[in-house]
Amino acid sequence: MKLEFANVLLLCLVLSSSFLEISMAGSPFCDSKCAQRCAKAGVQDRCLRFCGICCEKCNCVPSGTYGNKDECPCYRDMKNSKGKDKCP
């Protein structure tokens, strides 16, 4: 009985982690564009996180690793709570 319970519990943990990973994954478009955008960032994990948030909301990411924000006005105009640019 204990072995069956342990197996069921282990199965539930594996399945729940799979669903969590899928739900946290970004779109392939945003992942690839943000990887290019953040290629030269000093703090890549933070750059990728904020770029992903902005990309999901705006459906675009400016070209290059810096600047060119006029290509995507939504991305350019997003601000954080302090009034500074949210998107890298």
PDB file of N, CA and C in Angstrom:
ATOM      1  N   MET A   1       0.821  -1.199   0.000  1.00  0.00           N
ATOM      2  CA  MET A   1       0.000   0.000   0.000  1.00  0.00           C
ATOM      3  C   MET A   1       0.861   1.256   0.000  1.00  0.00           C
ATOM      4  N   LYS A   2       1.906   1.273   0.835  1.00  0.00           N
ATOM      5  CA  LYS A   2       2.776   2.448   0.887  1.00  0.00           C
ATOM      6  C   LYS A   2       3.517   2.642  -0.426  1.00  0.00           C
ATOM      7  N   LEU A   3       3.916   1.552  -1.065  1.00  0.00           N
ATOM      8  CA  LEU A   3       4.628   1.630  -2.333  1.00  0.00           C
ATOM      9  C   LEU A   3       3.716   2.199  -3.426  1.00  0.00           C
ATOM     10  N   GLU A   4       2.461   1.794  -3.450  1.00  0.00           N
ATOM     11  CA  GLU A   4       1.520   2.331  -4.433  1.00  0.00           C
ATOM     12  C   GLU A   4       1.298   3.824  -4.214  1.00  0.00           C
ATOM     13  N   PHE A   5       1.141   4.231  -2.971  1.00  0.00           N
ATOM     14  CA  PHE A   5       0.950   5.645  -2.648  1.00  0.00           C
ATOM     15  C   PHE A   5       2.167   6.461  -3.084  1.00  0.00           C
ATOM     16  N   ALA A   6       3.357   5.943  -2.831  1.00  0.00           N
ATOM     17  CA  ALA A   6       4.584   6.636  -3.213  1.00  0.00           C
ATOM     18  C   ALA A   6       4.680   6.777  -4.729  1.00  0.00           C
ATOM     19  N   ASN A   7       4.301   5.742  -5.442  1.00  0.00           N
ATOM     20  CA  ASN A   7       4.325   5.790  -6.908  1.00  0.00           C
ATOM     21  C   ASN A   7       3.331   6.819  -7.445  1.00  0.00           C
ATOM     22  N   VAL A   8       2.137   6.855  -6.886  1.00  0.00           N
ATOM     23  CA  VAL A   8       1.120   7.819  -7.317  1.00  0.00           C
ATOM     24  C   VAL A   8       1.584   9.238  -7.013  1.00  0.00           C
ATOM     25  N   LEU A   9       2.150   9.441  -5.838  1.00  0.00           N
ATOM     26  CA  LEU A   9       2.659  10.754  -5.461  1.00  0.00           C
ATOM     27  C   LEU A   9       3.783  11.203  -6.396  1.00  0.00           C
ATOM     28  N   LEU A  10       4.686  10.306  -6.702  1.00  0.00           N
ATOM     29  CA  LEU A  10       5.781  10.616  -7.618  1.00  0.00           C
ATOM     30  C   LEU A  10       5.251  10.952  -9.009  1.00  0.00           C
ATOM     31  N   LEU A  11       4.283  10.221  -9.477  1.00  0.00           N
ATOM     32  CA  LEU A  11       3.676  10.475 -10.775  1.00  0.00           C
ATOM     33  C   LEU A  11       3.005  11.852 -10.799  1.00  0.00           C
ATOM     34  N   CYS A  12       2.303  12.188  -9.734  1.00  0.00           N
ATOM     35  CA  CYS A  12       1.651  13.507  -9.650  1.00  0.00           C
ATOM     36  C   CYS A  12       2.682  14.631  -9.672  1.00  0.00           C
ATOM     37  N   LEU A  13       3.788  14.463  -8.972  1.00  0.00           N
ATOM     38  CA  LEU A  13       4.831  15.484  -8.961  1.00  0.00           C
ATOM     39  C   LEU A  13       5.447  15.678 -10.344  1.00  0.00           C
ATOM     40  N   VAL A  14       5.709  14.589 -11.032  1.00  0.00           N
ATOM     41  CA  VAL A  14       6.295  14.674 -12.370  1.00  0.00           C
ATOM     42  C   VAL A  14       5.339  15.368 -13.330  1.00  0.00           C
ATOM     43  N   LEU A  15       4.066  14.986 -13.290  1.00  0.00           N
ATOM     44  CA  LEU A  15       3.086  15.602 -14.186  1.00  0.00           C
ATOM     45  C   LEU A  15       2.892  17.081 -13.875  1.00  0.00           C
ATOM     46  N   SER A  16       2.821  17.433 -12.611  1.00  0.00           N
ATOM     47  CA  SER A  16       2.609  18.846 -12.267  1.00  0.00           C
ATOM     48  C   SER A  16       3.804  19.697 -12.669  1.00  0.00           C
ATOM     49  N   SER A  17       5.021  19.175 -12.532  1.00  0.00           N
ATOM     50  CA  SER A  17       6.186  19.951 -12.953  1.00  0.00           C
ATOM     51  C   SER A  17       6.207  20.123 -14.470  1.00  0.00           C
ATOM     52  N   SER A  18       5.730  19.135 -15.202  1.00  0.00           N
ATOM     53  CA  SER A  18       5.654  19.248 -16.666  1.00  0.00           C
ATOM     54  C   SER A  18       4.681  20.337 -17.067  1.00  0.00           C
ATOM     55  N   PHE A  19       3.516  20.380 -16.432  1.00  0.00           N
ATOM     56  CA  PHE A  19       2.526  21.401 -16.753  1.00  0.00           C
ATOM     57  C   PHE A  19       3.023  22.784 -16.374  1.00  0.00           C
ATOM     58  N   LEU A  20       3.724  22.895 -15.265  1.00  0.00           N
ATOM     59  CA  LEU A  20       4.261  24.181 -14.830  1.00  0.00           C
ATOM     60  C   LEU A  20       5.299  24.678 -15.826  1.00  0.00           C
ATOM     61  N   GLU A  21       6.144  23.796 -16.287  1.00  0.00           N
ATOM     62  CA  GLU A  21       7.178  24.175 -17.249  1.00  0.00           C
ATOM     63  C   GLU A  21       6.547  24.643 -18.556  1.00  0.00           C
ATOM     64  N   ILE A  22       5.507  23.975 -19.002  1.00  0.00           N
ATOM     65  CA  ILE A  22       4.833  24.357 -20.237  1.00  0.00           C
ATOM     66  C   ILE A  22       4.154  25.707 -20.075  1.00  0.00           C
ATOM     67  N   SER A  23       3.507  25.935 -18.938  1.00  0.00           N
ATOM     68  CA  SER A  23       2.783  27.187 -18.750  1.00  0.00           C
ATOM     69  C   SER A  23       3.721  28.374 -18.577  1.00  0.00           C
ATOM     70  N   MET A  24       4.937  28.154 -18.092  1.00  0.00           N
ATOM     71  CA  MET A  24       5.877  29.247 -17.902  1.00  0.00           C
ATOM     72  C   MET A  24       6.698  29.527 -19.150  1.00  0.00           C
ATOM     73  N   ALA A  25       6.647  28.631 -20.100  1.00  0.00           N
ATOM     74  CA  ALA A  25       7.429  28.823 -21.311  1.00  0.00           C
ATOM     75  C   ALA A  25       6.812  29.917 -22.163  1.00  0.00           C
ATOM     76  N   GLY A  26       7.664  30.740 -22.750  1.00  0.00           N
ATOM     77  CA  GLY A  26       7.185  31.788 -23.638  1.00  0.00           C
ATOM     78  C   GLY A  26       6.950  31.241 -25.027  1.00  0.00           C
ATOM     79  N   SER A  27       6.543  32.103 -25.916  1.00  0.00           N
ATOM     80  CA  SER A  27       6.330  31.663 -27.290  1.00  0.00           C
ATOM     81  C   SER A  27       7.691  31.523 -27.967  1.00  0.00           C
ATOM     82  N   PRO A  28       7.776  30.657 -28.963  1.00  0.00           N
ATOM     83  CA  PRO A  28       9.049  30.508 -29.682  1.00  0.00           C
ATOM     84  C   PRO A  28       9.497  31.827 -30.318  1.00  0.00           C
ATOM     85  N   PHE A  29       8.523  32.634 -30.803  1.00  0.00           N
ATOM     86  CA  PHE A  29       8.854  33.927 -31.394  1.00  0.00           C
ATOM     87  C   PHE A  29       9.551  34.812 -30.370  1.00  0.00           C
ATOM     88  N   CYS A  30       8.932  34.974 -29.205  1.00  0.00           N
ATOM     89  CA  CYS A  30       9.498  35.853 -28.173  1.00  0.00           C
ATOM     90  C   CYS A  30      10.823  35.313 -27.644  1.00  0.00           C
ATOM     91  N   ASP A  31      10.905  34.002 -27.458  1.00  0.00           N
ATOM     92  CA  ASP A  31      12.145  33.420 -26.945  1.00  0.00           C
ATOM     93  C   ASP A  31      13.320  33.704 -27.873  1.00  0.00           C
ATOM     94  N   SER A  32      13.109  33.516 -29.185  1.00  0.00           N
ATOM     95  CA  SER A  32      14.219  33.723 -30.121  1.00  0.00           C
ATOM     96  C   SER A  32      14.565  35.199 -30.270  1.00  0.00           C
ATOM     97  N   LYS A  33      13.537  36.059 -30.345  1.00  0.00           N
ATOM     98  CA  LYS A  33      13.791  37.497 -30.483  1.00  0.00           C
ATOM     99  C   LYS A  33      14.470  38.061 -29.242  1.00  0.00           C
ATOM    100  N   CYS A  34      14.030  37.638 -28.065  1.00  0.00           N
ATOM    101  CA  CYS A  34      14.633  38.142 -26.826  1.00  0.00           C
ATOM    102  C   CYS A  34      16.051  37.597 -26.630  1.00  0.00           C
ATOM    103  N   ALA A  35      16.312  36.394 -27.110  1.00  0.00           N
ATOM    104  CA  ALA A  35      17.672  35.863 -27.028  1.00  0.00           C
ATOM    105  C   ALA A  35      18.619  36.732 -27.851  1.00  0.00           C
ATOM    106  N   GLN A  36      18.161  37.177 -29.025  1.00  0.00           N
ATOM    107  CA  GLN A  36      18.976  38.077 -29.849  1.00  0.00           C
ATOM    108  C   GLN A  36      19.114  39.433 -29.178  1.00  0.00           C
ATOM    109  N   ARG A  37      18.008  39.956 -28.651  1.00  0.00           N
ATOM    110  CA  ARG A  37      18.008  41.285 -28.038  1.00  0.00           C
ATOM    111  C   ARG A  37      18.912  41.332 -26.809  1.00  0.00           C
ATOM    112  N   CYS A  38      18.952  40.264 -26.033  1.00  0.00           N
ATOM    113  CA  CYS A  38      19.692  40.241 -24.764  1.00  0.00           C
ATOM    114  C   CYS A  38      21.066  39.584 -24.873  1.00  0.00           C
ATOM    115  N   ALA A  39      21.518  39.337 -26.096  1.00  0.00           N
ATOM    116  CA  ALA A  39      22.778  38.616 -26.291  1.00  0.00           C
ATOM    117  C   ALA A  39      23.966  39.293 -25.614  1.00  0.00           C
ATOM    118  N   LYS A  40      23.971  40.609 -25.561  1.00  0.00           N
ATOM    119  CA  LYS A  40      25.115  41.321 -24.985  1.00  0.00           C
ATOM    120  C   LYS A  40      24.796  41.962 -23.637  1.00  0.00           C
ATOM    121  N   ALA A  41      23.667  41.598 -23.040  1.00  0.00           N
ATOM    122  CA  ALA A  41      23.255  42.204 -21.772  1.00  0.00           C
ATOM    123  C   ALA A  41      24.172  41.752 -20.637  1.00  0.00           C
ATOM    124  N   GLY A  42      24.404  42.654 -19.708  1.00  0.00           N
ATOM    125  CA  GLY A  42      25.231  42.322 -18.548  1.00  0.00           C
ATOM    126  C   GLY A  42      24.526  41.360 -17.607  1.00  0.00           C
ATOM    127  N   VAL A  43      23.227  41.536 -17.436  1.00  0.00           N
ATOM    128  CA  VAL A  43      22.432  40.657 -16.577  1.00  0.00           C
ATOM    129  C   VAL A  43      21.394  39.989 -17.477  1.00  0.00           C
ATOM    130  N   GLN A  44      21.787  38.875 -18.093  1.00  0.00           N
ATOM    131  CA  GLN A  44      20.957  38.257 -19.122  1.00  0.00           C
ATOM    132  C   GLN A  44      19.632  37.734 -18.603  1.00  0.00           C
ATOM    133  N   ASP A  45      19.596  37.135 -17.424  1.00  0.00           N
ATOM    134  CA  ASP A  45      18.332  36.563 -16.960  1.00  0.00           C
ATOM    135  C   ASP A  45      17.282  37.650 -16.748  1.00  0.00           C
ATOM    136  N   ARG A  46      17.686  38.792 -16.237  1.00  0.00           N
ATOM    137  CA  ARG A  46      16.742  39.894 -16.040  1.00  0.00           C
ATOM    138  C   ARG A  46      16.315  40.468 -17.390  1.00  0.00           C
ATOM    139  N   CYS A  47      17.254  40.621 -18.307  1.00  0.00           N
ATOM    140  CA  CYS A  47      16.944  41.127 -19.639  1.00  0.00           C
ATOM    141  C   CYS A  47      15.940  40.204 -20.331  1.00  0.00           C
ATOM    142  N   LEU A  48      16.188  38.905 -20.281  1.00  0.00           N
ATOM    143  CA  LEU A  48      15.298  37.941 -20.924  1.00  0.00           C
ATOM    144  C   LEU A  48      13.909  37.957 -20.295  1.00  0.00           C
ATOM    145  N   ARG A  49      13.834  38.089 -18.977  1.00  0.00           N
ATOM    146  CA  ARG A  49      12.544  38.107 -18.297  1.00  0.00           C
ATOM    147  C   ARG A  49      11.711  39.313 -18.729  1.00  0.00           C
ATOM    148  N   PHE A  50      12.316  40.514 -18.670  1.00  0.00           N
ATOM    149  CA  PHE A  50      11.557  41.714 -19.021  1.00  0.00           C
ATOM    150  C   PHE A  50      11.279  41.795 -20.520  1.00  0.00           C
ATOM    151  N   CYS A  51      12.210  41.361 -21.321  1.00  0.00           N
ATOM    152  CA  CYS A  51      11.969  41.323 -22.764  1.00  0.00           C
ATOM    153  C   CYS A  51      10.814  40.378 -23.071  1.00  0.00           C
ATOM    154  N   GLY A  52      10.767  39.232 -22.408  1.00  0.00           N
ATOM    155  CA  GLY A  52       9.679  38.281 -22.618  1.00  0.00           C
ATOM    156  C   GLY A  52       8.329  38.858 -22.234  1.00  0.00           C
ATOM    157  N   ILE A  53       8.281  39.578 -21.112  1.00  0.00           N
ATOM    158  CA  ILE A  53       7.032  40.217 -20.676  1.00  0.00           C
ATOM    159  C   ILE A  53       6.577  41.220 -21.722  1.00  0.00           C
ATOM    160  N   CYS A  54       7.509  42.061 -22.164  1.00  0.00           N
ATOM    161  CA  CYS A  54       7.175  43.091 -23.151  1.00  0.00           C
ATOM    162  C   CYS A  54       6.764  42.475 -24.485  1.00  0.00           C
ATOM    163  N   CYS A  55       7.464  41.442 -24.901  1.00  0.00           N
ATOM    164  CA  CYS A  55       7.159  40.789 -26.175  1.00  0.00           C
ATOM    165  C   CYS A  55       5.773  40.156 -26.143  1.00  0.00           C
ATOM    166  N   GLU A  56       5.426  39.500 -25.053  1.00  0.00           N
ATOM    167  CA  GLU A  56       4.108  38.870 -24.943  1.00  0.00           C
ATOM    168  C   GLU A  56       2.993  39.914 -25.032  1.00  0.00           C
ATOM    169  N   LYS A  57       3.206  41.087 -24.437  1.00  0.00           N
ATOM    170  CA  LYS A  57       2.176  42.123 -24.467  1.00  0.00           C
ATOM    171  C   LYS A  57       2.129  42.844 -25.806  1.00  0.00           C
ATOM    172  N   CYS A  58       3.296  43.073 -26.416  1.00  0.00           N
ATOM    173  CA  CYS A  58       3.370  43.893 -27.631  1.00  0.00           C
ATOM    174  C   CYS A  58       3.448  43.091 -28.924  1.00  0.00           C
ATOM    175  N   ASN A  59       3.783  41.815 -28.837  1.00  0.00           N
ATOM    176  CA  ASN A  59       3.970  40.961 -30.008  1.00  0.00           C
ATOM    177  C   ASN A  59       5.053  41.474 -30.947  1.00  0.00           C
ATOM    178  N   CYS A  60       6.048  42.151 -30.393  1.00  0.00           N
ATOM    179  CA  CYS A  60       7.194  42.572 -31.196  1.00  0.00           C
ATOM    180  C   CYS A  60       8.376  42.857 -30.272  1.00  0.00           C
ATOM    181  N   VAL A  61       9.561  42.782 -30.857  1.00  0.00           N
ATOM    182  CA  VAL A  61      10.808  43.109 -30.180  1.00  0.00           C
ATOM    183  C   VAL A  61      11.663  43.859 -31.187  1.00  0.00           C
ATOM    184  N   PRO A  62      12.224  45.004 -30.804  1.00  0.00           N
ATOM    185  CA  PRO A  62      13.072  45.745 -31.745  1.00  0.00           C
ATOM    186  C   PRO A  62      14.298  44.931 -32.159  1.00  0.00           C
ATOM    187  N   SER A  63      14.791  45.189 -33.342  1.00  0.00           N
ATOM    188  CA  SER A  63      15.970  44.472 -33.826  1.00  0.00           C
ATOM    189  C   SER A  63      17.219  44.969 -33.110  1.00  0.00           C
ATOM    190  N   GLY A  64      18.255  44.184 -33.160  1.00  0.00           N
ATOM    191  CA  GLY A  64      19.523  44.561 -32.548  1.00  0.00           C
ATOM    192  C   GLY A  64      19.562  44.275 -31.066  1.00  0.00           C
ATOM    193  N   THR A  65      20.695  44.620 -30.449  1.00  0.00           N
ATOM    194  CA  THR A  65      20.864  44.358 -29.027  1.00  0.00           C
ATOM    195  C   THR A  65      20.599  45.590 -28.174  1.00  0.00           C
ATOM    196  N   TYR A  66      20.444  46.748 -28.810  1.00  0.00           N
ATOM    197  CA  TYR A  66      20.189  47.987 -28.073  1.00  0.00           C
ATOM    198  C   TYR A  66      19.572  49.009 -29.021  1.00  0.00           C
ATOM    199  N   GLY A  67      18.705  49.854 -28.510  1.00  0.00           N
ATOM    200  CA  GLY A  67      18.109  50.896 -29.344  1.00  0.00           C
ATOM    201  C   GLY A  67      17.060  50.344 -30.289  1.00  0.00           C
ATOM    202  N   ASN A  68      16.822  51.046 -31.372  1.00  0.00           N
ATOM    203  CA  ASN A  68      15.841  50.687 -32.406  1.00  0.00           C
ATOM    204  C   ASN A  68      14.426  50.530 -31.853  1.00  0.00           C
ATOM    205  N   LYS A  69      14.124  51.142 -30.714  1.00  0.00           N
ATOM    206  CA  LYS A  69      12.814  50.964 -30.092  1.00  0.00           C
ATOM    207  C   LYS A  69      11.684  51.610 -30.884  1.00  0.00           C
ATOM    208  N   ASP A  70      12.012  52.486 -31.840  1.00  0.00           N
ATOM    209  CA  ASP A  70      10.979  53.097 -32.678  1.00  0.00           C
ATOM    210  C   ASP A  70      10.299  52.065 -33.578  1.00  0.00           C
ATOM    211  N   GLU A  71      10.935  50.920 -33.771  1.00  0.00           N
ATOM    212  CA  GLU A  71      10.339  49.852 -34.573  1.00  0.00           C
ATOM    213  C   GLU A  71       9.109  49.263 -33.890  1.00  0.00           C
ATOM    214  N   CYS A  72       9.019  49.419 -32.587  1.00  0.00           N
ATOM    215  CA  CYS A  72       7.924  48.822 -31.822  1.00  0.00           C
ATOM    216  C   CYS A  72       7.465  49.820 -30.755  1.00  0.00           C
ATOM    217  N   PRO A  73       6.511  50.702 -31.090  1.00  0.00           N
ATOM    218  CA  PRO A  73       6.075  51.737 -30.147  1.00  0.00           C
ATOM    219  C   PRO A  73       5.547  51.188 -28.820  1.00  0.00           C
ATOM    220  N   CYS A  74       4.825  50.090 -28.840  1.00  0.00           N
ATOM    221  CA  CYS A  74       4.309  49.505 -27.601  1.00  0.00           C
ATOM    222  C   CYS A  74       5.467  49.118 -26.692  1.00  0.00           C
ATOM    223  N   TYR A  75       6.466  48.462 -27.231  1.00  0.00           N
ATOM    224  CA  TYR A  75       7.665  48.044 -26.495  1.00  0.00           C
ATOM    225  C   TYR A  75       8.393  49.279 -25.952  1.00  0.00           C
ATOM    226  N   ARG A  76       8.501  50.301 -26.781  1.00  0.00           N
ATOM    227  CA  ARG A  76       9.192  51.532 -26.409  1.00  0.00           C
ATOM    228  C   ARG A  76       8.484  52.268 -25.279  1.00  0.00           C
ATOM    229  N   ASP A  77       7.161  52.283 -25.295  1.00  0.00           N
ATOM    230  CA  ASP A  77       6.394  53.108 -24.369  1.00  0.00           C
ATOM    231  C   ASP A  77       6.060  52.445 -23.036  1.00  0.00           C
ATOM    232  N   MET A  78       6.364  51.161 -22.854  1.00  0.00           N
ATOM    233  CA  MET A  78       6.076  50.506 -21.577  1.00  0.00           C
ATOM    234  C   MET A  78       7.015  51.049 -20.504  1.00  0.00           C
ATOM    235  N   LYS A  79       6.443  51.411 -19.364  1.00  0.00           N
ATOM    236  CA  LYS A  79       7.220  51.973 -18.255  1.00  0.00           C
ATOM    237  C   LYS A  79       7.010  51.133 -17.001  1.00  0.00           C
ATOM    238  N   ASN A  80       8.008  51.140 -16.118  1.00  0.00           N
ATOM    239  CA  ASN A  80       7.859  50.457 -14.844  1.00  0.00           C
ATOM    240  C   ASN A  80       7.176  51.389 -13.849  1.00  0.00           C
ATOM    241  N   SER A  81       7.042  50.956 -12.609  1.00  0.00           N
ATOM    242  CA  SER A  81       6.329  51.756 -11.610  1.00  0.00           C
ATOM    243  C   SER A  81       7.048  53.061 -11.267  1.00  0.00           C
ATOM    244  N   LYS A  82       8.332  53.127 -11.599  1.00  0.00           N
ATOM    245  CA  LYS A  82       9.111  54.343 -11.333  1.00  0.00           C
ATOM    246  C   LYS A  82       9.156  55.283 -12.532  1.00  0.00           C
ATOM    247  N   GLY A  83       8.455  54.925 -13.615  1.00  0.00           N
ATOM    248  CA  GLY A  83       8.412  55.766 -14.803  1.00  0.00           C
ATOM    249  C   GLY A  83       9.576  55.570 -15.749  1.00  0.00           C
ATOM    250  N   LYS A  84      10.400  54.566 -15.509  1.00  0.00           N
ATOM    251  CA  LYS A  84      11.538  54.288 -16.405  1.00  0.00           C
ATOM    252  C   LYS A  84      11.150  53.192 -17.377  1.00  0.00           C
ATOM    253  N   ASP A  85      11.946  53.052 -18.450  1.00  0.00           N
ATOM    254  CA  ASP A  85      11.678  52.034 -19.455  1.00  0.00           C
ATOM    255  C   ASP A  85      11.637  50.647 -18.819  1.00  0.00           C
ATOM    256  N   LYS A  86      10.608  49.908 -19.148  1.00  0.00           N
ATOM    257  CA  LYS A  86      10.464  48.535 -18.630  1.00  0.00           C
ATOM    258  C   LYS A  86      11.192  47.549 -19.531  1.00  0.00           C
ATOM    259  N   CYS A  87      11.155  47.826 -20.820  1.00  0.00           N
ATOM    260  CA  CYS A  87      11.668  46.871 -21.796  1.00  0.00           C
ATOM    261  C   CYS A  87      13.118  47.179 -22.159  1.00  0.00           C
ATOM    262  N   PRO A  88      13.951  46.136 -22.196  1.00  0.00           N
ATOM    263  CA  PRO A  88      15.368  46.351 -22.530  1.00  0.00           C
ATOM    264  C   PRO A  88      15.595  46.660 -24.006  1.00  0.00           C
TER     265      PRO A  88
END
